[in-house]
Every structure is written in C-alpha cells, then in structure tokens.
Amino acid sequence: MALLHILRYPDRRLHKVAARVERVDGGIRKLIKDMANTMYAAPGVGLAATQVDVHKRVIIIDVSETRDQLNVFINPELTAASGEAEREEGCLSVPGVFEKVRRAERITVRALDGDGSPFTLQAEGLLAVCIQHEMDHLEGKVFVEYLSRLKQQRILARLKKQGRRAPQPEAGRPVL
Ligand code: NI
C-alpha cells in the first residue's frame, strides 16, 4: 500500500491537462488503489490523478458516511447538466481553504469503472459537486480559480504563510 504525494496549489503541475486512459490495465488498477489509500488517509472525499502528478483521466470519489463506497470514474464525460447550486468546497491541494462555488445541480456522467466497464450515473448534491470538481482537476483547473482575483491573491498569500504545515481537515466540510 502506497500513499502518494498530493500536489499543493499553486504547483504548476496542477494545471496540466490529463490524457485519456486507453486501456484499464494493472497499472491503472494500482494507481486507483494507491489513490484510494491516499484519499482516505488525507482524509478527503474525492481525488483526481492530476493531484498526485499522474496526468491520466482517473478520478475517485467516496461521499459515504461509512467511507466504504468508492466510485471510480475513468475518462469521465458529462452528458447532461441542469440547474445551478452554490456549495462550499475545499480541496486536498488547497489545504484549509473553503469557498463557495456555483455549479450545475444535477449531472449525468458517463465513464469507465475500475474494471474498464462503461456506466452512466445521474448525480446531484455533494456527489454532483464532487464529480465536477474532480473533472476540473483533469482539465488543469483548481476550484479557487472560480473566485475573484482579489480572493485568489489572498488565498495565495495565506498558503505561502502556512508553508508545509497543512491545517487539519474540519469535520463536515467537504475536501475534494
Ligand atoms: Ni480538489
């Protein structure tokens, strides 16, 4: 079992665009296992491969209370999106920062699961937020980039000040 290093904003590698997975092989399955260990240990409810400096279109999410409902999305694509909802988000790559972001309320996503089988999922609430947040990571986008320039500058200053010391995640605040 390996714990992977999570890149911290504003690391430039967080802005790389991930490549499609051509084949779900042993390497991808090991990546998923290591990402899951890393996400649960952090702890967070979602993690994109981009955040562990692997630029492949793989995201994992577990929004369950019991932390045993792992969702794997390989090459995810939104096929429908409707409504609008604003919700507070955090991110394992931006420790200690929580800000409201407006996103689609309901989405339909198509992807491959951890065995390489295609599936379609309709999601709303926290799961929908999380899927959109992680899919942004695959495009090289970090959630703070939705905020005003002033807010982004304040966040950058704060991250610089806190240095390597990451604040402990707070209960009830989703870290994606
Ligand atoms: Ni994130």
PDB file of C-alpha atoms and ligand atoms in Angstrom:
ATOM      1  CA  MET A   1       0.000   0.000   0.000  1.00  0.00           C
ATOM      2  CA  ALA A   2       1.390   3.318  -1.041  1.00  0.00           C
ATOM      3  CA  LEU A   3       0.482   6.828  -0.026  1.00  0.00           C
ATOM      4  CA  LEU A   4       1.016   9.272  -2.853  1.00  0.00           C
ATOM      5  CA  HIS A   5       2.239  12.846  -2.530  1.00  0.00           C
ATOM      6  CA  ILE A   6      -0.556  15.365  -3.148  1.00  0.00           C
ATOM      7  CA  LEU A   7       0.477  18.440  -5.136  1.00  0.00           C
ATOM      8  CA  ARG A   8      -0.300  21.759  -3.474  1.00  0.00           C
ATOM      9  CA  TYR A   9      -1.708  24.795  -5.217  1.00  0.00           C
ATOM     10  CA  PRO A  10      -0.153  26.845  -6.853  1.00  0.00           C
ATOM     11  CA  ASP A  11       2.055  23.984  -8.159  1.00  0.00           C
ATOM     12  CA  ARG A  12       2.113  24.340 -11.945  1.00  0.00           C
ATOM     13  CA  ARG A  13       1.636  20.605 -12.444  1.00  0.00           C
ATOM     14  CA  LEU A  14      -1.960  21.065 -11.228  1.00  0.00           C
ATOM     15  CA  HIS A  15      -2.566  22.913 -14.497  1.00  0.00           C
ATOM     16  CA  LYS A  16      -1.649  20.018 -16.793  1.00  0.00           C
ATOM     17  CA  VAL A  17      -4.475  18.560 -18.871  1.00  0.00           C
ATOM     18  CA  ALA A  18      -4.836  14.816 -18.288  1.00  0.00           C
ATOM     19  CA  ALA A  19      -4.750  12.297 -21.134  1.00  0.00           C
ATOM     20  CA  ARG A  20      -7.409   9.680 -21.845  1.00  0.00           C
ATOM     21  CA  VAL A  21      -6.835   6.186 -20.485  1.00  0.00           C
ATOM     22  CA  GLU A  22      -6.572   3.838 -23.469  1.00  0.00           C
ATOM     23  CA  ARG A  23      -6.562   0.605 -21.513  1.00  0.00           C
ATOM     24  CA  VAL A  24      -7.611  -0.195 -17.939  1.00  0.00           C
ATOM     25  CA  ASP A  25      -4.663  -2.413 -17.048  1.00  0.00           C
ATOM     26  CA  GLY A  26      -2.747  -3.399 -13.922  1.00  0.00           C
ATOM     27  CA  GLY A  27      -1.006  -0.033 -13.830  1.00  0.00           C
ATOM     28  CA  ILE A  28      -4.321   1.827 -13.734  1.00  0.00           C
ATOM     29  CA  ARG A  29      -5.708  -0.553 -11.099  1.00  0.00           C
ATOM     30  CA  LYS A  30      -2.633   0.028  -8.915  1.00  0.00           C
ATOM     31  CA  LEU A  31      -2.993   3.792  -9.407  1.00  0.00           C
ATOM     32  CA  ILE A  32      -6.637   3.588  -8.257  1.00  0.00           C
ATOM     33  CA  LYS A  33      -5.679   1.561  -5.178  1.00  0.00           C
ATOM     34  CA  ASP A  34      -2.913   3.993  -4.223  1.00  0.00           C
ATOM     35  CA  MET A  35      -5.168   6.992  -4.880  1.00  0.00           C
ATOM     36  CA  ALA A  36      -7.881   5.473  -2.663  1.00  0.00           C
ATOM     37  CA  ASN A  37      -5.416   4.884   0.182  1.00  0.00           C
ATOM     38  CA  THR A  38      -4.180   8.458  -0.209  1.00  0.00           C
ATOM     39  CA  MET A  39      -7.705   9.943  -0.299  1.00  0.00           C
ATOM     40  CA  TYR A  40      -8.923   8.004   2.757  1.00  0.00           C
ATOM     41  CA  ALA A  41      -5.765   8.831   4.726  1.00  0.00           C
ATOM     42  CA  ALA A  42      -5.893  12.564   3.919  1.00  0.00           C
ATOM     43  CA  PRO A  43      -8.916  12.449   4.588  1.00  0.00           C
ATOM     44  CA  GLY A  44     -10.847  13.662   1.573  1.00  0.00           C
ATOM     45  CA  VAL A  45     -13.993  12.690  -0.315  1.00  0.00           C
ATOM     46  CA  GLY A  46     -12.512  12.955  -3.805  1.00  0.00           C
ATOM     47  CA  LEU A  47      -9.181  12.834  -5.597  1.00  0.00           C
ATOM     48  CA  ALA A  48      -8.124  13.287  -9.208  1.00  0.00           C
ATOM     49  CA  ALA A  49      -4.991  11.617 -10.617  1.00  0.00           C
ATOM     50  CA  THR A  50      -3.736  15.109 -11.539  1.00  0.00           C
ATOM     51  CA  GLN A  51      -3.388  15.873  -7.828  1.00  0.00           C
ATOM     52  CA  VAL A  52      -0.882  13.027  -7.404  1.00  0.00           C
ATOM     53  CA  ASP A  53       1.017  14.160 -10.519  1.00  0.00           C
ATOM     54  CA  VAL A  54      -0.341  11.402 -12.764  1.00  0.00           C
ATOM     55  CA  HIS A  55      -1.870  13.093 -15.790  1.00  0.00           C
ATOM     56  CA  LYS A  56      -4.432  10.469 -16.761  1.00  0.00           C
ATOM     57  CA  ARG A  57      -8.196  10.815 -16.718  1.00  0.00           C
ATOM     58  CA  VAL A  58      -8.912   8.967 -13.473  1.00  0.00           C
ATOM     59  CA  ILE A  59     -10.917  10.265 -10.529  1.00  0.00           C
ATOM     60  CA  ILE A  60     -12.145   8.595  -7.369  1.00  0.00           C
ATOM     61  CA  ILE A  61     -14.888   9.723  -5.002  1.00  0.00           C
ATOM     62  CA  ASP A  62     -16.411   8.467  -1.777  1.00  0.00           C
ATOM     63  CA  VAL A  63     -19.107  10.705  -0.287  1.00  0.00           C
ATOM     64  CA  SER A  64     -20.488   7.988   2.017  1.00  0.00           C
ATOM     65  CA  GLU A  65     -20.560   8.422   5.810  1.00  0.00           C
ATOM     66  CA  THR A  66     -19.119   4.936   6.193  1.00  0.00           C
ATOM     67  CA  ARG A  67     -16.201   5.611   3.825  1.00  0.00           C
ATOM     68  CA  ASP A  68     -16.640   2.314   2.022  1.00  0.00           C
ATOM     69  CA  GLN A  69     -18.446   3.314  -1.190  1.00  0.00           C
ATOM     70  CA  LEU A  70     -15.639   4.068  -3.613  1.00  0.00           C
ATOM     71  CA  ASN A  71     -16.710   5.430  -7.003  1.00  0.00           C
ATOM     72  CA  VAL A  72     -14.131   5.205  -9.778  1.00  0.00           C
ATOM     73  CA  PHE A  73     -14.508   7.264 -12.967  1.00  0.00           C
ATOM     74  CA  ILE A  74     -12.105   6.684 -15.841  1.00  0.00           C
ATOM     75  CA  ASN A  75     -12.382   9.028 -18.857  1.00  0.00           C
ATOM     76  CA  PRO A  76     -15.459  10.739 -17.336  1.00  0.00           C
ATOM     77  CA  GLU A  77     -17.685  12.846 -19.590  1.00  0.00           C
ATOM     78  CA  LEU A  78     -20.720  14.921 -18.685  1.00  0.00           C
ATOM     79  CA  THR A  79     -23.610  14.038 -20.976  1.00  0.00           C
ATOM     80  CA  ALA A  80     -26.154  16.291 -19.259  1.00  0.00           C
ATOM     81  CA  ALA A  81     -26.174  19.101 -16.722  1.00  0.00           C
ATOM     82  CA  SER A  82     -29.036  21.161 -15.331  1.00  0.00           C
ATOM     83  CA  GLY A  83     -29.875  23.622 -12.581  1.00  0.00           C
ATOM     84  CA  GLU A  84     -27.468  25.656 -10.528  1.00  0.00           C
ATOM     85  CA  ALA A  85     -26.350  25.282  -6.952  1.00  0.00           C
ATOM     86  CA  GLU A  86     -23.784  27.035  -4.811  1.00  0.00           C
ATOM     87  CA  ARG A  87     -21.932  24.999  -2.271  1.00  0.00           C
ATOM     88  CA  GLU A  88     -18.844  25.307  -0.117  1.00  0.00           C
ATOM     89  CA  GLU A  89     -15.879  23.341  -1.412  1.00  0.00           C
ATOM     90  CA  GLY A  90     -12.433  22.542  -0.175  1.00  0.00           C
ATOM     91  CA  CYS A  91      -9.615  20.693  -1.916  1.00  0.00           C
ATOM     92  CA  LEU A  92      -6.778  18.439  -0.778  1.00  0.00           C
ATOM     93  CA  SER A  93      -4.475  20.543  -2.975  1.00  0.00           C
ATOM     94  CA  VAL A  94      -5.564  23.793  -1.292  1.00  0.00           C
ATOM     95  CA  PRO A  95      -5.480  22.886   2.413  1.00  0.00           C
ATOM     96  CA  GLY A  96      -7.512  24.964   4.835  1.00  0.00           C
ATOM     97  CA  VAL A  97      -9.357  26.955   2.157  1.00  0.00           C
ATOM     98  CA  PHE A  98     -13.150  26.678   1.831  1.00  0.00           C
ATOM     99  CA  GLU A  99     -15.081  28.788  -0.632  1.00  0.00           C
ATOM    100  CA  LYS A 100     -18.479  28.712  -2.298  1.00  0.00           C
ATOM    101  CA  VAL A 101     -18.578  27.703  -5.958  1.00  0.00           C
ATOM    102  CA  ARG A 102     -21.570  27.707  -8.295  1.00  0.00           C
ATOM    103  CA  ARG A 103     -22.005  24.568 -10.394  1.00  0.00           C
ATOM    104  CA  ALA A 104     -24.664  22.510 -12.141  1.00  0.00           C
ATOM    105  CA  GLU A 105     -27.092  20.990  -9.645  1.00  0.00           C
ATOM    106  CA  ARG A 106     -27.795  17.740 -11.479  1.00  0.00           C
ATOM    107  CA  ILE A 107     -25.489  15.972 -13.886  1.00  0.00           C
ATOM    108  CA  THR A 108     -25.267  12.794 -15.879  1.00  0.00           C
ATOM    109  CA  VAL A 109     -21.782  11.378 -16.242  1.00  0.00           C
ATOM    110  CA  ARG A 110     -20.537   8.593 -18.450  1.00  0.00           C
ATOM    111  CA  ALA A 111     -17.286   6.830 -17.594  1.00  0.00           C
ATOM    112  CA  LEU A 112     -15.499   3.515 -17.238  1.00  0.00           C
ATOM    113  CA  ASP A 113     -15.374   1.859 -13.829  1.00  0.00           C
ATOM    114  CA  GLY A 114     -12.315   0.319 -12.193  1.00  0.00           C
ATOM    115  CA  ASP A 115     -12.726  -2.827 -14.326  1.00  0.00           C
ATOM    116  CA  GLY A 116     -12.964  -0.847 -17.545  1.00  0.00           C
ATOM    117  CA  SER A 117     -16.731  -1.359 -17.933  1.00  0.00           C
ATOM    118  CA  PRO A 118     -18.766   1.618 -19.164  1.00  0.00           C
ATOM    119  CA  PHE A 119     -21.508   3.025 -16.943  1.00  0.00           C
ATOM    120  CA  THR A 120     -23.748   6.075 -16.744  1.00  0.00           C
ATOM    121  CA  LEU A 121     -24.610   7.765 -13.462  1.00  0.00           C
ATOM    122  CA  GLN A 122     -27.022  10.543 -12.566  1.00  0.00           C
ATOM    123  CA  ALA A 123     -25.914  12.598  -9.603  1.00  0.00           C
ATOM    124  CA  GLU A 124     -26.994  15.565  -7.540  1.00  0.00           C
ATOM    125  CA  GLY A 125     -25.980  17.155  -4.243  1.00  0.00           C
ATOM    126  CA  LEU A 126     -22.470  16.605  -2.918  1.00  0.00           C
ATOM    127  CA  LEU A 127     -21.737  13.793  -5.380  1.00  0.00           C
ATOM    128  CA  ALA A 128     -22.533  16.063  -8.350  1.00  0.00           C
ATOM    129  CA  VAL A 129     -20.334  18.816  -6.909  1.00  0.00           C
ATOM    130  CA  CYS A 130     -17.528  16.384  -6.320  1.00  0.00           C
ATOM    131  CA  ILE A 131     -17.640  14.896  -9.834  1.00  0.00           C
ATOM    132  CA  GLN A 132     -17.499  18.379 -11.390  1.00  0.00           C
ATOM    133  CA  HIS A 133     -14.693  19.464  -9.042  1.00  0.00           C
ATOM    134  CA  GLU A 134     -12.579  16.386  -9.842  1.00  0.00           C
ATOM    135  CA  MET A 135     -13.280  16.647 -13.582  1.00  0.00           C
ATOM    136  CA  ASP A 136     -11.972  20.225 -13.407  1.00  0.00           C
ATOM    137  CA  HIS A 137      -8.718  18.870 -11.973  1.00  0.00           C
ATOM    138  CA  LEU A 138      -8.332  16.691 -15.089  1.00  0.00           C
ATOM    139  CA  GLU A 139      -8.596  19.882 -17.171  1.00  0.00           C
ATOM    140  CA  GLY A 140      -5.917  21.548 -15.060  1.00  0.00           C
ATOM    141  CA  LYS A 141      -8.363  23.728 -13.170  1.00  0.00           C
ATOM    142  CA  VAL A 142      -8.374  24.244  -9.399  1.00  0.00           C
ATOM    143  CA  PHE A 143     -11.612  25.415  -7.711  1.00  0.00           C
ATOM    144  CA  VAL A 144     -10.120  28.657  -6.380  1.00  0.00           C
ATOM    145  CA  GLU A 145      -9.803  29.811  -9.997  1.00  0.00           C
ATOM    146  CA  TYR A 146     -13.585  30.395  -9.992  1.00  0.00           C
ATOM    147  CA  LEU A 147     -13.087  33.106  -7.356  1.00  0.00           C
ATOM    148  CA  SER A 148     -12.337  36.798  -7.821  1.00  0.00           C
ATOM    149  CA  ARG A 149      -8.742  37.837  -8.454  1.00  0.00           C
ATOM    150  CA  LEU A 150      -8.625  39.524  -5.051  1.00  0.00           C
ATOM    151  CA  LYS A 151      -9.767  36.378  -3.264  1.00  0.00           C
ATOM    152  CA  GLN A 152      -7.232  34.300  -5.193  1.00  0.00           C
ATOM    153  CA  GLN A 153      -4.433  36.669  -4.170  1.00  0.00           C
ATOM    154  CA  ARG A 154      -5.484  36.415  -0.512  1.00  0.00           C
ATOM    155  CA  ILE A 155      -5.535  32.631  -0.741  1.00  0.00           C
ATOM    156  CA  LEU A 156      -2.073  32.532  -2.322  1.00  0.00           C
ATOM    157  CA  ALA A 157      -0.702  34.778   0.445  1.00  0.00           C
ATOM    158  CA  ARG A 158      -2.267  32.575   3.095  1.00  0.00           C
ATOM    159  CA  LEU A 159      -0.905  29.354   1.554  1.00  0.00           C
ATOM    160  CA  LYS A 160       2.567  30.894   1.374  1.00  0.00           C
ATOM    161  CA  LYS A 161       2.378  31.835   5.045  1.00  0.00           C
ATOM    162  CA  GLN A 162       1.224  28.421   6.183  1.00  0.00           C
ATOM    163  CA  GLY A 163       4.034  26.748   4.198  1.00  0.00           C
ATOM    164  CA  ARG A 164       4.276  22.986   4.627  1.00  0.00           C
ATOM    165  CA  ARG A 165       2.058  22.958   7.721  1.00  0.00           C
ATOM    166  CA  ALA A 166      -1.323  21.798   6.496  1.00  0.00           C
ATOM    167  CA  PRO A 167      -4.281  22.592   8.723  1.00  0.00           C
ATOM    168  CA  GLN A 168      -6.260  19.519   9.769  1.00  0.00           C
ATOM    169  CA  PRO A 169      -9.413  18.971   7.715  1.00  0.00           C
ATOM    170  CA  GLU A 170     -12.518  20.082   9.577  1.00  0.00           C
ATOM    171  CA  ALA A 171     -15.412  17.724  10.154  1.00  0.00           C
ATOM    172  CA  GLY A 172     -18.383  18.295   7.896  1.00  0.00           C
ATOM    173  CA  ARG A 173     -16.522  20.427   5.351  1.00  0.00           C
ATOM    174  CA  PRO A 174     -16.046  18.586   2.064  1.00  0.00           C
ATOM    175  CA  VAL A 175     -12.459  18.315   0.913  1.00  0.00           C
ATOM    176  CA  LEU A 176     -12.442  17.333  -2.735  1.00  0.00           C
TER     177      LEU A 176
HETATM  178 NI    NI B   1      -9.662  19.178  -5.398  1.00  0.00          NI
END
